[in-house]
PDB file of C-alpha atoms in Angstrom:
ATOM      1  CA  MET A   1       0.357   0.314  -0.110  1.00  0.00           C
ATOM      2  CA  LYS A   2       1.265   3.596  -0.826  1.00  0.00           C
ATOM      3  CA  ILE A   3       1.380   6.320   1.759  1.00  0.00           C
ATOM      4  CA  PHE A   4       1.683   9.474   0.975  1.00  0.00           C
ATOM      5  CA  ILE A   5       2.674  11.503   4.600  1.00  0.00           C
ATOM      6  CA  ASN A   6       3.005  15.072   4.153  1.00  0.00           C
ATOM      7  CA  PRO A   7       4.289  16.894   7.791  1.00  0.00           C
ATOM      8  CA  GLY A   8       1.938  20.373   7.790  1.00  0.00           C
ATOM      9  CA  HIS A   9       3.241  23.856   6.988  1.00  0.00           C
ATOM     10  CA  MET A  10       6.665  24.757   5.963  1.00  0.00           C
ATOM     11  CA  PRO A  11      10.184  26.351   7.583  1.00  0.00           C
ATOM     12  CA  GLY A  12      11.529  29.720   6.753  1.00  0.00           C
ATOM     13  CA  VAL A  13       7.845  29.751   4.337  1.00  0.00           C
ATOM     14  CA  ASP A  14       4.782  29.620   7.494  1.00  0.00           C
ATOM     15  CA  SER A  15       5.868  27.598  10.555  1.00  0.00           C
ATOM     16  CA  GLY A  16       2.607  27.050  11.155  1.00  0.00           C
ATOM     17  CA  ALA A  17       1.285  27.446  15.087  1.00  0.00           C
ATOM     18  CA  VAL A  18       4.218  27.371  17.793  1.00  0.00           C
ATOM     19  CA  ASN A  19       3.679  27.807  20.771  1.00  0.00           C
ATOM     20  CA  PRO A  20       4.265  30.700  23.061  1.00  0.00           C
ATOM     21  CA  VAL A  21       7.032  29.986  25.886  1.00  0.00           C
ATOM     22  CA  SER A  22       8.792  27.221  24.203  1.00  0.00           C
ATOM     23  CA  GLY A  23       8.732  28.518  20.645  1.00  0.00           C
ATOM     24  CA  LEU A  24       8.332  25.068  19.734  1.00  0.00           C
ATOM     25  CA  ARG A  25       6.870  25.421  16.049  1.00  0.00           C
ATOM     26  CA  GLU A  26       4.340  23.303  14.214  1.00  0.00           C
ATOM     27  CA  CYS A  27       6.229  22.348  11.191  1.00  0.00           C
ATOM     28  CA  ASP A  28       8.975  21.033  13.493  1.00  0.00           C
ATOM     29  CA  VAL A  29       6.749  18.659  15.399  1.00  0.00           C
ATOM     30  CA  ALA A  30       4.530  18.033  11.864  1.00  0.00           C
ATOM     31  CA  LYS A  31       8.672  17.103  10.397  1.00  0.00           C
ATOM     32  CA  LYS A  32       9.652  14.501  12.729  1.00  0.00           C
ATOM     33  CA  VAL A  33       6.280  13.251  13.322  1.00  0.00           C
ATOM     34  CA  GLY A  34       6.434  12.609   9.890  1.00  0.00           C
ATOM     35  CA  GLU A  35      10.094  11.639   9.327  1.00  0.00           C
ATOM     36  CA  LEU A  36       8.811   9.099  12.402  1.00  0.00           C
ATOM     37  CA  VAL A  37       5.667   7.848  10.571  1.00  0.00           C
ATOM     38  CA  GLU A  38       7.528   7.200   7.445  1.00  0.00           C
ATOM     39  CA  TYR A  39      10.164   4.477   9.247  1.00  0.00           C
ATOM     40  CA  TYR A  40       6.849   3.147  10.705  1.00  0.00           C
ATOM     41  CA  LEU A  41       4.830   2.839   7.959  1.00  0.00           C
ATOM     42  CA  GLN A  42       8.313   1.160   5.785  1.00  0.00           C
ATOM     43  CA  SER A  43       9.606  -1.585   8.413  1.00  0.00           C
ATOM     44  CA  ALA A  44       5.540  -2.533   7.873  1.00  0.00           C
ATOM     45  CA  GLY A  45       6.064  -3.183   4.043  1.00  0.00           C
ATOM     46  CA  CYS A  46       4.152   0.526   2.689  1.00  0.00           C
ATOM     47  CA  SER A  47       5.593   2.596   0.673  1.00  0.00           C
ATOM     48  CA  THR A  48       5.664   6.258   1.688  1.00  0.00           C
ATOM     49  CA  MET A  49       6.240   9.584  -0.264  1.00  0.00           C
ATOM     50  CA  LEU A  50       6.697  12.210   2.601  1.00  0.00           C
ATOM     51  CA  LEU A  51       6.617  16.148   1.401  1.00  0.00           C
ATOM     52  CA  GLN A  52       6.540  18.887   3.602  1.00  0.00           C
ATOM     53  CA  SER A  53       5.188  22.621   1.549  1.00  0.00           C
ATOM     54  CA  ASN A  54       2.180  25.230   2.590  1.00  0.00           C
ATOM     55  CA  ASN A  55       1.407  24.767  -0.715  1.00  0.00           C
ATOM     56  CA  LEU A  56      -1.705  22.739  -0.301  1.00  0.00           C
ATOM     57  CA  CYS A  57      -3.479  24.804  -3.186  1.00  0.00           C
ATOM     58  CA  GLY A  58      -1.808  24.682  -6.566  1.00  0.00           C
ATOM     59  CA  GLU A  59      -0.142  27.972  -5.803  1.00  0.00           C
ATOM     60  CA  GLU A  60       4.054  28.421  -7.351  1.00  0.00           C
ATOM     61  CA  PRO A  61       6.338  27.241  -7.505  1.00  0.00           C
ATOM     62  CA  LYS A  62       3.655  24.402  -8.994  1.00  0.00           C
ATOM     63  CA  ASP A  63       6.472  21.359  -8.180  1.00  0.00           C
ATOM     64  CA  PHE A  64       5.523  21.444  -4.713  1.00  0.00           C
ATOM     65  CA  ASN A  65       1.884  20.619  -4.274  1.00  0.00           C
ATOM     66  CA  ILE A  66       0.667  18.521  -1.700  1.00  0.00           C
ATOM     67  CA  CYS A  67      -2.591  17.450  -3.137  1.00  0.00           C
ATOM     68  CA  ALA A  68      -0.662  16.858  -7.303  1.00  0.00           C
ATOM     69  CA  SER A  69       1.840  15.195  -5.866  1.00  0.00           C
ATOM     70  CA  ALA A  70      -0.011  12.540  -3.877  1.00  0.00           C
ATOM     71  CA  ASN A  71      -2.460  11.791  -7.115  1.00  0.00           C
ATOM     72  CA  ALA A  72       0.928  11.572  -9.377  1.00  0.00           C
ATOM     73  CA  TRP A  73       1.814   9.012  -7.442  1.00  0.00           C
ATOM     74  CA  GLN A  74      -1.478   7.878  -6.638  1.00  0.00           C
ATOM     75  CA  ALA A  75      -0.839   6.900  -3.066  1.00  0.00           C
ATOM     76  CA  ASP A  76      -3.546   4.537  -1.990  1.00  0.00           C
ATOM     77  CA  LEU A  77      -3.790   6.825   1.230  1.00  0.00           C
ATOM     78  CA  PHE A  78      -3.287  10.518   2.523  1.00  0.00           C
ATOM     79  CA  VAL A  79      -1.950  11.425   5.718  1.00  0.00           C
ATOM     80  CA  SER A  80      -1.811  15.260   6.701  1.00  0.00           C
ATOM     81  CA  LEU A  81      -0.092  15.946   9.986  1.00  0.00           C
ATOM     82  CA  HIS A  82      -0.450  19.480  12.332  1.00  0.00           C
ATOM     83  CA  CYS A  83      -0.954  20.547  15.650  1.00  0.00           C
ATOM     84  CA  ASN A  84      -3.644  22.233  17.037  1.00  0.00           C
ATOM     85  CA  SER A  85      -3.770  26.043  18.052  1.00  0.00           C
ATOM     86  CA  PHE A  86      -6.921  27.992  20.032  1.00  0.00           C
ATOM     87  CA  ASN A  87      -6.542  30.113  23.043  1.00  0.00           C
ATOM     88  CA  THR A  88      -3.978  28.318  25.342  1.00  0.00           C
ATOM     89  CA  TYR A  89      -6.959  26.863  27.169  1.00  0.00           C
ATOM     90  CA  ALA A  90      -8.161  24.160  24.324  1.00  0.00           C
ATOM     91  CA  ARG A  91      -6.840  20.300  24.886  1.00  0.00           C
ATOM     92  CA  GLY A  92      -6.965  16.830  22.551  1.00  0.00           C
ATOM     93  CA  ILE A  93      -6.745  15.109  20.136  1.00  0.00           C
ATOM     94  CA  GLU A  94      -8.665  15.062  17.119  1.00  0.00           C
ATOM     95  CA  THR A  95      -8.692  14.204  13.523  1.00  0.00           C
ATOM     96  CA  LEU A  96     -10.782  16.009   9.693  1.00  0.00           C
ATOM     97  CA  VAL A  97     -11.728  14.838   7.389  1.00  0.00           C
ATOM     98  CA  PHE A  98     -13.957  15.596   4.083  1.00  0.00           C
ATOM     99  CA  ASP A  99     -16.124  13.148   4.274  1.00  0.00           C
ATOM    100  CA  LEU A 100     -17.844  11.176   7.638  1.00  0.00           C
ATOM    101  CA  SER A 101     -19.366   8.494   5.815  1.00  0.00           C
ATOM    102  CA  SER A 102     -15.874   7.770   3.558  1.00  0.00           C
ATOM    103  CA  LYS A 103     -14.017   5.489   3.745  1.00  0.00           C
ATOM    104  CA  ALA A 104     -11.610   8.526   5.003  1.00  0.00           C
ATOM    105  CA  ALA A 105     -13.824   8.445   7.890  1.00  0.00           C
ATOM    106  CA  ARG A 106     -13.181   5.237   8.254  1.00  0.00           C
ATOM    107  CA  LEU A 107      -9.270   5.136   8.415  1.00  0.00           C
ATOM    108  CA  ALA A 108      -9.558   8.999  10.424  1.00  0.00           C
ATOM    109  CA  GLY A 109     -11.006   6.531  12.551  1.00  0.00           C
ATOM    110  CA  CYS A 110      -8.799   3.639  13.050  1.00  0.00           C
ATOM    111  CA  ILE A 111      -5.507   6.860  13.147  1.00  0.00           C
ATOM    112  CA  GLN A 112      -7.749   8.738  15.797  1.00  0.00           C
ATOM    113  CA  ARG A 113      -8.340   5.290  18.346  1.00  0.00           C
ATOM    114  CA  GLN A 114      -4.771   4.366  18.034  1.00  0.00           C
ATOM    115  CA  LEU A 115      -3.729   7.881  19.141  1.00  0.00           C
ATOM    116  CA  VAL A 116      -6.271   9.152  22.037  1.00  0.00           C
ATOM    117  CA  SER A 117      -5.436   5.994  23.057  1.00  0.00           C
ATOM    118  CA  THR A 118      -1.607   6.345  22.956  1.00  0.00           C
ATOM    119  CA  ALA A 119      -1.686   9.818  24.693  1.00  0.00           C
ATOM    120  CA  GLN A 120      -4.448   8.603  27.426  1.00  0.00           C
ATOM    121  CA  ASN A 121      -1.599   6.598  28.744  1.00  0.00           C
ATOM    122  CA  ILE A 122       0.808   8.824  28.530  1.00  0.00           C
ATOM    123  CA  ASP A 123      -1.129  11.956  30.416  1.00  0.00           C
ATOM    124  CA  SER A 124      -5.157  10.381  31.126  1.00  0.00           C
ATOM    125  CA  THR A 125      -6.786  13.497  31.500  1.00  0.00           C
ATOM    126  CA  VAL A 126      -5.595  14.743  26.858  1.00  0.00           C
ATOM    127  CA  ILE A 127      -9.238  15.390  25.306  1.00  0.00           C
ATOM    128  CA  ASP A 128     -10.793  12.684  22.487  1.00  0.00           C
ATOM    129  CA  ARG A 129     -12.021  15.860  20.477  1.00  0.00           C
ATOM    130  CA  GLY A 130     -12.847  13.077  17.859  1.00  0.00           C
ATOM    131  CA  LEU A 131     -13.300  13.061  13.905  1.00  0.00           C
ATOM    132  CA  LYS A 132     -14.791  17.179  12.112  1.00  0.00           C
ATOM    133  CA  GLN A 133     -16.089  16.919   9.283  1.00  0.00           C
ATOM    134  CA  ARG A 134     -14.275  19.855   7.446  1.00  0.00           C
ATOM    135  CA  THR A 135     -14.937  20.335   3.622  1.00  0.00           C
ATOM    136  CA  ASP A 136     -13.019  23.660   3.170  1.00  0.00           C
ATOM    137  CA  LEU A 137      -9.605  21.920   3.070  1.00  0.00           C
ATOM    138  CA  ALA A 138      -7.368  21.560   0.977  1.00  0.00           C
ATOM    139  CA  VAL A 139      -5.780  18.446   1.214  1.00  0.00           C
ATOM    140  CA  LEU A 140      -9.204  16.646   2.427  1.00  0.00           C
ATOM    141  CA  LYS A 141     -11.080  18.396  -0.137  1.00  0.00           C
ATOM    142  CA  TYR A 142      -8.036  17.811  -3.962  1.00  0.00           C
ATOM    143  CA  THR A 143      -7.296  14.507  -3.205  1.00  0.00           C
ATOM    144  CA  ASP A 144      -7.904  11.567  -5.294  1.00  0.00           C
ATOM    145  CA  MET A 145      -7.685   8.918  -1.713  1.00  0.00           C
ATOM    146  CA  PRO A 146      -9.103   8.444   1.439  1.00  0.00           C
ATOM    147  CA  ALA A 147      -7.427  11.867   3.196  1.00  0.00           C
ATOM    148  CA  VAL A 148      -6.890  12.276   6.963  1.00  0.00           C
ATOM    149  CA  LEU A 149      -5.528  15.337   7.899  1.00  0.00           C
ATOM    150  CA  VAL A 150      -4.742  14.667  12.509  1.00  0.00           C
ATOM    151  CA  GLU A 151      -4.495  17.400  14.654  1.00  0.00           C
ATOM    152  CA  MET A 152      -2.264  15.803  17.790  1.00  0.00           C
ATOM    153  CA  GLY A 153      -2.437  18.359  20.295  1.00  0.00           C
ATOM    154  CA  PHE A 154      -3.350  21.425  21.001  1.00  0.00           C
ATOM    155  CA  ILE A 155       0.729  23.261  20.695  1.00  0.00           C
ATOM    156  CA  ASP A 156      -0.050  26.646  22.386  1.00  0.00           C
ATOM    157  CA  ASN A 157      -1.941  24.326  25.240  1.00  0.00           C
ATOM    158  CA  ASP A 158       0.529  23.287  28.796  1.00  0.00           C
ATOM    159  CA  PHE A 159      -0.590  20.232  28.807  1.00  0.00           C
ATOM    160  CA  ASP A 160      -0.763  18.977  24.871  1.00  0.00           C
ATOM    161  CA  VAL A 161       2.883  20.825  24.015  1.00  0.00           C
ATOM    162  CA  VAL A 162       4.864  18.299  26.611  1.00  0.00           C
ATOM    163  CA  LEU A 163       2.234  15.145  24.375  1.00  0.00           C
ATOM    164  CA  LEU A 164       3.804  17.035  21.813  1.00  0.00           C
ATOM    165  CA  GLU A 165       7.445  18.596  23.359  1.00  0.00           C
ATOM    166  CA  ASN A 166       8.453  14.658  24.668  1.00  0.00           C
ATOM    167  CA  ASN A 167       6.539  11.929  23.131  1.00  0.00           C
ATOM    168  CA  GLN A 168       6.263  11.906  19.077  1.00  0.00           C
ATOM    169  CA  ASP A 169       8.152   8.364  19.033  1.00  0.00           C
ATOM    170  CA  ASP A 170       4.772   6.822  20.914  1.00  0.00           C
ATOM    171  CA  ILE A 171       2.442  10.411  18.829  1.00  0.00           C
ATOM    172  CA  ALA A 172       4.241   8.313  15.186  1.00  0.00           C
ATOM    173  CA  ARG A 173       4.155   5.211  15.806  1.00  0.00           C
ATOM    174  CA  ALA A 174       0.283   5.183  17.188  1.00  0.00           C
ATOM    175  CA  ILE A 175      -0.212   7.039  13.866  1.00  0.00           C
ATOM    176  CA  ALA A 176       1.486   4.026  12.077  1.00  0.00           C
ATOM    177  CA  ARG A 177      -1.127   1.727  13.809  1.00  0.00           C
ATOM    178  CA  GLY A 178      -3.519   3.703  12.694  1.00  0.00           C
ATOM    179  CA  VAL A 179      -2.910   2.764   9.844  1.00  0.00           C
ATOM    180  CA  THR A 180      -2.124  -0.076   9.606  1.00  0.00           C
ATOM    181  CA  ASP A 181      -5.170  -1.210  11.466  1.00  0.00           C
ATOM    182  CA  TYR A 182      -6.902   0.554   8.704  1.00  0.00           C
ATOM    183  CA  MET A 183      -5.134  -1.571   6.129  1.00  0.00           C
ATOM    184  CA  ARG A 184      -5.640  -5.006   7.777  1.00  0.00           C
ATOM    185  CA  GLY A 185      -9.918  -3.348   7.832  1.00  0.00           C
ATOM    186  CA  ASP A 186     -11.046  -2.505  11.711  1.00  0.00           C
ATOM    187  CA  LYS A 187     -13.126  -0.187  11.825  1.00  0.00           C
TER     188      LYS A 187
END
């Protein structure tokens, strides 16, 4: 199976959300977790492509258009990795899909279950924010395969940021397990 991994945002272009105290950047968390997810999926026998870019809709340079790259590679699944940010109080993990009744929703459910279970084993107060439908996100709308966007936690929250800083390997393993659960036919 071919899995396209998209760590969200891009250093030097758009760092994404930033923790106001530690300076931890979303682009750095997404990149590290993405590299680890790629390693674990390759170890499970998957073909992978990893591309970090802020170019989601075809702006210049076209070489880095995420959706076009995933479609051209004919990926079977698409996983975009992000960190949420809101008001320093919001926290938790959620996974976004274009359509809640799609194959992507089943993939999202597998990833969400694994990620929340892993996170709650580390910090029992982690909140499961569930699956959310988002029809406005390019990476969910313009990909030809089941696509999900994983919000791994709130980078501006004092509790979630500890998980995002110190448990990137655990997060990556959980996401990879979610993908392999989906491949096995789990619901």
